[in-house]
């Protein structure tokens, strides 16, 4: 198995070429440190110091992931994210923020970000979060994971990264896909918010329950909309995915 210089299993794009990451931060020292740490993973990395430069770099690089500071000199990261999705709709976005308010975290997720870290942070944490995001986006698949999961009329093809219910295709973001996969790998089992955070986001619990609640609501709108519900809340315990009783 190929490994990085840090000893971790290497992640590449599906065609074997290096993953592409864009770092957007107006602190040149921080951007340099982040860029170096990500290049250490064997990835192709570029840096930008403001929103305009970030969008220009994104059009050229077509990144797989973006490390994006919320506060930029010419705009904010949420506005940049909206433009980035026009350039590359499936790009993974990790927000960097000095803010620690729950409202700011939710704003980032609601705007289409996949995850966030709060300054100050460790480089190891940023790398780990990015690796998790890129795995969820299908850049790498764990060898123990099989290609197909079925719970009732809900079917997930892990290789094709497609989900159908009753034969109807359901479009999911990378994080929604990973959350549903965890539920489908544990049908009829009640999963706590702490378990979901640890498996899907690689978080210690730390009061981030709102992230799980938000993504469960997203899944329900896509998986259960107009249908008999499969995703259930067990009050005080967590969530469970169950096939519809006939």
GROMACS .gro file of C-alpha atoms in nm:
model
  246
    1UNK     CA    1   0.000   0.000   0.000
    2UNK     CA    2   0.133   0.343  -0.094
    3UNK     CA    3   0.191   0.578   0.197
    4UNK     CA    4   0.272   0.946   0.236
    5UNK     CA    5   0.595   1.068   0.396
    6UNK     CA    6   0.396   1.098   0.719
    7UNK     CA    7   0.323   0.724   0.704
    8UNK     CA    8  -0.051   0.759   0.631
    9UNK     CA    9  -0.212   0.567   0.342
   10UNK     CA   10  -0.182   0.784   0.032
   11UNK     CA   11  -0.492   0.936  -0.121
   12UNK     CA   12  -0.503   1.020  -0.491
   13UNK     CA   13  -0.764   1.114  -0.745
   14UNK     CA   14  -0.945   0.818  -0.907
   15UNK     CA   15  -0.706   0.831  -1.205
   16UNK     CA   16  -0.401   0.807  -0.976
   17UNK     CA   17  -0.294   1.170  -1.014
   18UNK     CA   18  -0.235   1.392  -0.707
   19UNK     CA   19  -0.533   1.545  -0.533
   20UNK     CA   20  -0.570   1.918  -0.597
   21UNK     CA   21  -0.621   2.152  -0.302
   22UNK     CA   22  -0.661   2.529  -0.291
   23UNK     CA   23  -0.574   2.715   0.032
   24UNK     CA   24  -0.744   3.056   0.071
   25UNK     CA   25  -0.624   3.272   0.362
   26UNK     CA   26  -0.503   3.632   0.379
   27UNK     CA   27  -0.235   3.544   0.636
   28UNK     CA   28   0.067   3.455   0.416
   29UNK     CA   29   0.249   3.276   0.696
   30UNK     CA   30  -0.048   3.056   0.776
   31UNK     CA   31  -0.112   2.988   0.408
   32UNK     CA   32   0.251   2.885   0.362
   33UNK     CA   33   0.240   2.646   0.657
   34UNK     CA   34  -0.087   2.489   0.540
   35UNK     CA   35   0.039   2.457   0.185
   36UNK     CA   36   0.355   2.283   0.304
   37UNK     CA   37   0.161   2.038   0.523
   38UNK     CA   38  -0.071   1.943   0.237
   39UNK     CA   39   0.215   1.903  -0.011
   40UNK     CA   40   0.366   1.667   0.245
   41UNK     CA   41   0.062   1.447   0.171
   42UNK     CA   42   0.169   1.433  -0.192
   43UNK     CA   43  -0.104   1.667  -0.311
   44UNK     CA   44  -0.091   1.950  -0.563
   45UNK     CA   45  -0.154   2.267  -0.364
   46UNK     CA   46  -0.197   2.636  -0.448
   47UNK     CA   47  -0.264   2.934  -0.224
   48UNK     CA   48  -0.465   3.255  -0.264
   49UNK     CA   49  -0.489   3.556  -0.033
   50UNK     CA   50  -0.832   3.694  -0.124
   51UNK     CA   51  -1.158   3.600  -0.290
   52UNK     CA   52  -1.071   3.725  -0.638
   53UNK     CA   53  -0.741   3.539  -0.643
   54UNK     CA   54  -0.914   3.228  -0.508
   55UNK     CA   55  -1.167   3.221  -0.792
   56UNK     CA   56  -0.896   3.276  -1.054
   57UNK     CA   57  -0.690   2.992  -0.907
   58UNK     CA   58  -0.996   2.765  -0.887
   59UNK     CA   59  -1.075   2.814  -1.255
   60UNK     CA   60  -0.719   2.712  -1.342
   61UNK     CA   61  -0.667   2.433  -1.087
   62UNK     CA   62  -1.020   2.288  -1.065
   63UNK     CA   63  -0.949   2.178  -0.707
   64UNK     CA   64  -1.089   1.869  -0.540
   65UNK     CA   65  -1.092   2.054  -0.206
   66UNK     CA   66  -1.062   2.411  -0.079
   67UNK     CA   67  -0.942   2.523   0.263
   68UNK     CA   68  -1.128   2.853   0.292
   69UNK     CA   69  -1.095   3.129   0.550
   70UNK     CA   70  -1.428   3.288   0.641
   71UNK     CA   71  -1.282   3.641   0.675
   72UNK     CA   72  -1.108   3.771   0.360
   73UNK     CA   73  -0.998   4.126   0.275
   74UNK     CA   74  -1.227   4.171  -0.027
   75UNK     CA   75  -1.527   3.953   0.063
   76UNK     CA   76  -1.631   3.672   0.296
   77UNK     CA   77  -1.577   3.300   0.254
   78UNK     CA   78  -1.949   3.228   0.213
   79UNK     CA   79  -1.964   3.447  -0.100
   80UNK     CA   80  -1.650   3.281  -0.235
   81UNK     CA   81  -1.802   2.939  -0.172
   82UNK     CA   82  -2.107   3.022  -0.383
   83UNK     CA   83  -1.881   3.124  -0.672
   84UNK     CA   84  -1.660   2.817  -0.625
   85UNK     CA   85  -1.963   2.592  -0.667
   86UNK     CA   86  -2.027   2.759  -1.002
   87UNK     CA   87  -1.672   2.667  -1.108
   88UNK     CA   88  -1.675   2.313  -0.965
   89UNK     CA   89  -2.005   2.202  -0.806
   90UNK     CA   90  -1.863   1.895  -0.631
   91UNK     CA   91  -1.564   2.065  -0.465
   92UNK     CA   92  -1.514   1.980  -0.095
   93UNK     CA   93  -1.486   2.287   0.130
   94UNK     CA   94  -1.326   2.307   0.474
   95UNK     CA   95  -1.388   2.644   0.640
   96UNK     CA   96  -1.129   2.810   0.862
   97UNK     CA   97  -1.280   3.051   1.112
   98UNK     CA   98  -1.171   3.248   1.414
   99UNK     CA   99  -1.534   3.256   1.521
  100UNK     CA  100  -1.661   3.000   1.768
  101UNK     CA  101  -2.032   3.083   1.765
  102UNK     CA  102  -2.275   2.806   1.675
  103UNK     CA  103  -2.450   3.044   1.432
  104UNK     CA  104  -2.130   3.087   1.228
  105UNK     CA  105  -2.072   2.714   1.212
  106UNK     CA  106  -2.427   2.651   1.093
  107UNK     CA  107  -2.395   2.935   0.840
  108UNK     CA  108  -2.091   2.765   0.688
  109UNK     CA  109  -2.261   2.427   0.662
  110UNK     CA  110  -2.584   2.580   0.532
  111UNK     CA  111  -2.390   2.774   0.267
  112UNK     CA  112  -2.263   2.444   0.131
  113UNK     CA  113  -1.942   2.392   0.326
  114UNK     CA  114  -1.863   2.036   0.425
  115UNK     CA  115  -1.673   2.096   0.750
  116UNK     CA  116  -1.496   2.364   0.954
  117UNK     CA  117  -1.209   2.409   1.197
  118UNK     CA  118  -1.182   2.694   1.446
  119UNK     CA  119  -0.858   2.889   1.483
  120UNK     CA  120  -0.621   2.813   1.643
  121UNK     CA  121  -0.602   2.460   1.505
  122UNK     CA  122  -0.339   2.193   1.455
  123UNK     CA  123  -0.210   2.110   1.109
  124UNK     CA  124  -0.276   1.744   1.185
  125UNK     CA  125  -0.644   1.826   1.240
  126UNK     CA  126  -0.674   2.010   0.909
  127UNK     CA  127  -0.509   1.724   0.720
  128UNK     CA  128  -0.729   1.466   0.892
  129UNK     CA  129  -1.046   1.662   0.817
  130UNK     CA  130  -0.948   1.702   0.451
  131UNK     CA  131  -0.865   1.334   0.414
  132UNK     CA  132  -1.207   1.252   0.558
  133UNK     CA  133  -1.384   1.491   0.322
  134UNK     CA  134  -1.199   1.359   0.018
  135UNK     CA  135  -1.275   0.998   0.111
  136UNK     CA  136  -1.642   1.086   0.144
  137UNK     CA  137  -1.625   1.250  -0.199
  138UNK     CA  138  -1.511   0.917  -0.346
  139UNK     CA  139  -1.140   0.988  -0.389
  140UNK     CA  140  -1.058   0.672  -0.196
  141UNK     CA  141  -1.257   0.376  -0.073
  142UNK     CA  142  -1.170   0.171   0.234
  143UNK     CA  143  -1.082  -0.183   0.124
  144UNK     CA  144  -1.327  -0.340   0.370
  145UNK     CA  145  -1.623  -0.157   0.220
  146UNK     CA  146  -1.833  -0.354  -0.024
  147UNK     CA  147  -1.979  -0.206  -0.341
  148UNK     CA  148  -2.354  -0.232  -0.266
  149UNK     CA  149  -2.583  -0.179   0.034
  150UNK     CA  150  -2.958  -0.251   0.046
  151UNK     CA  151  -3.213  -0.165   0.314
  152UNK     CA  152  -3.569  -0.222   0.200
  153UNK     CA  153  -3.618  -0.035  -0.126
  154UNK     CA  154  -3.317   0.189  -0.055
  155UNK     CA  155  -3.006   0.084  -0.251
  156UNK     CA  156  -2.656   0.233  -0.241
  157UNK     CA  157  -2.394   0.150  -0.504
  158UNK     CA  158  -2.071   0.249  -0.329
  159UNK     CA  159  -1.850   0.219  -0.638
  160UNK     CA  160  -2.078   0.432  -0.857
  161UNK     CA  161  -2.171   0.650  -0.555
  162UNK     CA  162  -2.536   0.629  -0.653
  163UNK     CA  163  -2.838   0.595  -0.425
  164UNK     CA  164  -3.187   0.496  -0.534
  165UNK     CA  165  -3.513   0.443  -0.352
  166UNK     CA  166  -3.777   0.238  -0.529
  167UNK     CA  167  -3.563   0.278  -0.839
  168UNK     CA  168  -3.561   0.659  -0.823
  169UNK     CA  169  -3.217   0.824  -0.816
  170UNK     CA  170  -3.141   1.040  -0.510
  171UNK     CA  171  -2.874   1.310  -0.544
  172UNK     CA  172  -2.658   1.343  -0.231
  173UNK     CA  173  -2.364   1.561  -0.131
  174UNK     CA  174  -2.045   1.376  -0.023
  175UNK     CA  175  -2.124   1.426   0.346
  176UNK     CA  176  -2.488   1.321   0.304
  177UNK     CA  177  -2.367   1.011   0.120
  178UNK     CA  178  -2.130   0.914   0.402
  179UNK     CA  179  -2.397   0.972   0.668
  180UNK     CA  180  -2.646   0.756   0.480
  181UNK     CA  181  -2.382   0.490   0.426
  182UNK     CA  182  -2.321   0.472   0.803
  183UNK     CA  183  -2.696   0.440   0.866
  184UNK     CA  184  -2.729   0.173   0.596
  185UNK     CA  185  -2.437  -0.025   0.737
  186UNK     CA  186  -2.623  -0.034   1.068
  187UNK     CA  187  -2.991  -0.093   0.979
  188UNK     CA  188  -3.235  -0.114   1.272
  189UNK     CA  189  -2.956  -0.004   1.508
  190UNK     CA  190  -2.997   0.318   1.704
  191UNK     CA  191  -2.690   0.536   1.645
  192UNK     CA  192  -2.613   0.818   1.885
  193UNK     CA  193  -2.507   1.164   1.771
  194UNK     CA  194  -2.165   1.099   1.923
  195UNK     CA  195  -2.124   0.779   1.717
  196UNK     CA  196  -2.230   0.958   1.399
  197UNK     CA  197  -1.994   1.250   1.459
  198UNK     CA  198  -1.705   1.014   1.525
  199UNK     CA  199  -1.768   0.801   1.213
  200UNK     CA  200  -1.881   1.062   0.960
  201UNK     CA  201  -1.697   1.376   1.073
  202UNK     CA  202  -1.416   1.222   1.284
  203UNK     CA  203  -1.509   1.459   1.567
  204UNK     CA  204  -1.494   1.413   1.937
  205UNK     CA  205  -1.848   1.492   2.055
  206UNK     CA  206  -1.770   1.839   2.196
  207UNK     CA  207  -2.122   1.981   2.162
  208UNK     CA  208  -2.149   1.959   1.782
  209UNK     CA  209  -2.484   1.777   1.787
  210UNK     CA  210  -2.641   2.047   1.568
  211UNK     CA  211  -2.431   1.932   1.270
  212UNK     CA  212  -2.583   1.583   1.292
  213UNK     CA  213  -2.934   1.725   1.330
  214UNK     CA  214  -2.884   1.947   1.026
  215UNK     CA  215  -2.762   1.666   0.801
  216UNK     CA  216  -3.028   1.422   0.922
  217UNK     CA  217  -3.287   1.683   0.817
  218UNK     CA  218  -3.118   1.710   0.475
  219UNK     CA  219  -3.129   1.332   0.432
  220UNK     CA  220  -3.494   1.311   0.533
  221UNK     CA  221  -3.588   1.567   0.268
  222UNK     CA  222  -3.417   1.354   0.003
  223UNK     CA  223  -3.468   0.994   0.118
  224UNK     CA  224  -3.811   1.017   0.284
  225UNK     CA  225  -3.973   1.303   0.090
  226UNK     CA  226  -4.317   1.194  -0.029
  227UNK     CA  227  -4.254   0.840   0.091
  228UNK     CA  228  -4.304   0.628   0.402
  229UNK     CA  229  -4.021   0.740   0.634
  230UNK     CA  230  -3.717   0.519   0.689
  231UNK     CA  231  -3.509   0.756   0.906
  232UNK     CA  232  -3.645   0.774   1.260
  233UNK     CA  233  -3.552   0.974   1.569
  234UNK     CA  234  -3.532   0.782   1.896
  235UNK     CA  235  -3.578   1.057   2.152
  236UNK     CA  236  -3.280   1.089   2.384
  237UNK     CA  237  -3.089   0.813   2.205
  238UNK     CA  238  -3.019   0.898   1.841
  239UNK     CA  239  -3.133   0.791   1.495
  240UNK     CA  240  -3.218   0.464   1.325
  241UNK     CA  241  -3.274   0.358   0.963
  242UNK     CA  242  -3.540   0.091   0.918
  243UNK     CA  243  -3.704  -0.059   0.610
  244UNK     CA  244  -4.071   0.023   0.569
  245UNK     CA  245  -4.299  -0.244   0.718
  246UNK     CA  246  -4.520  -0.408   0.460
   0.00000   0.00000   0.00000
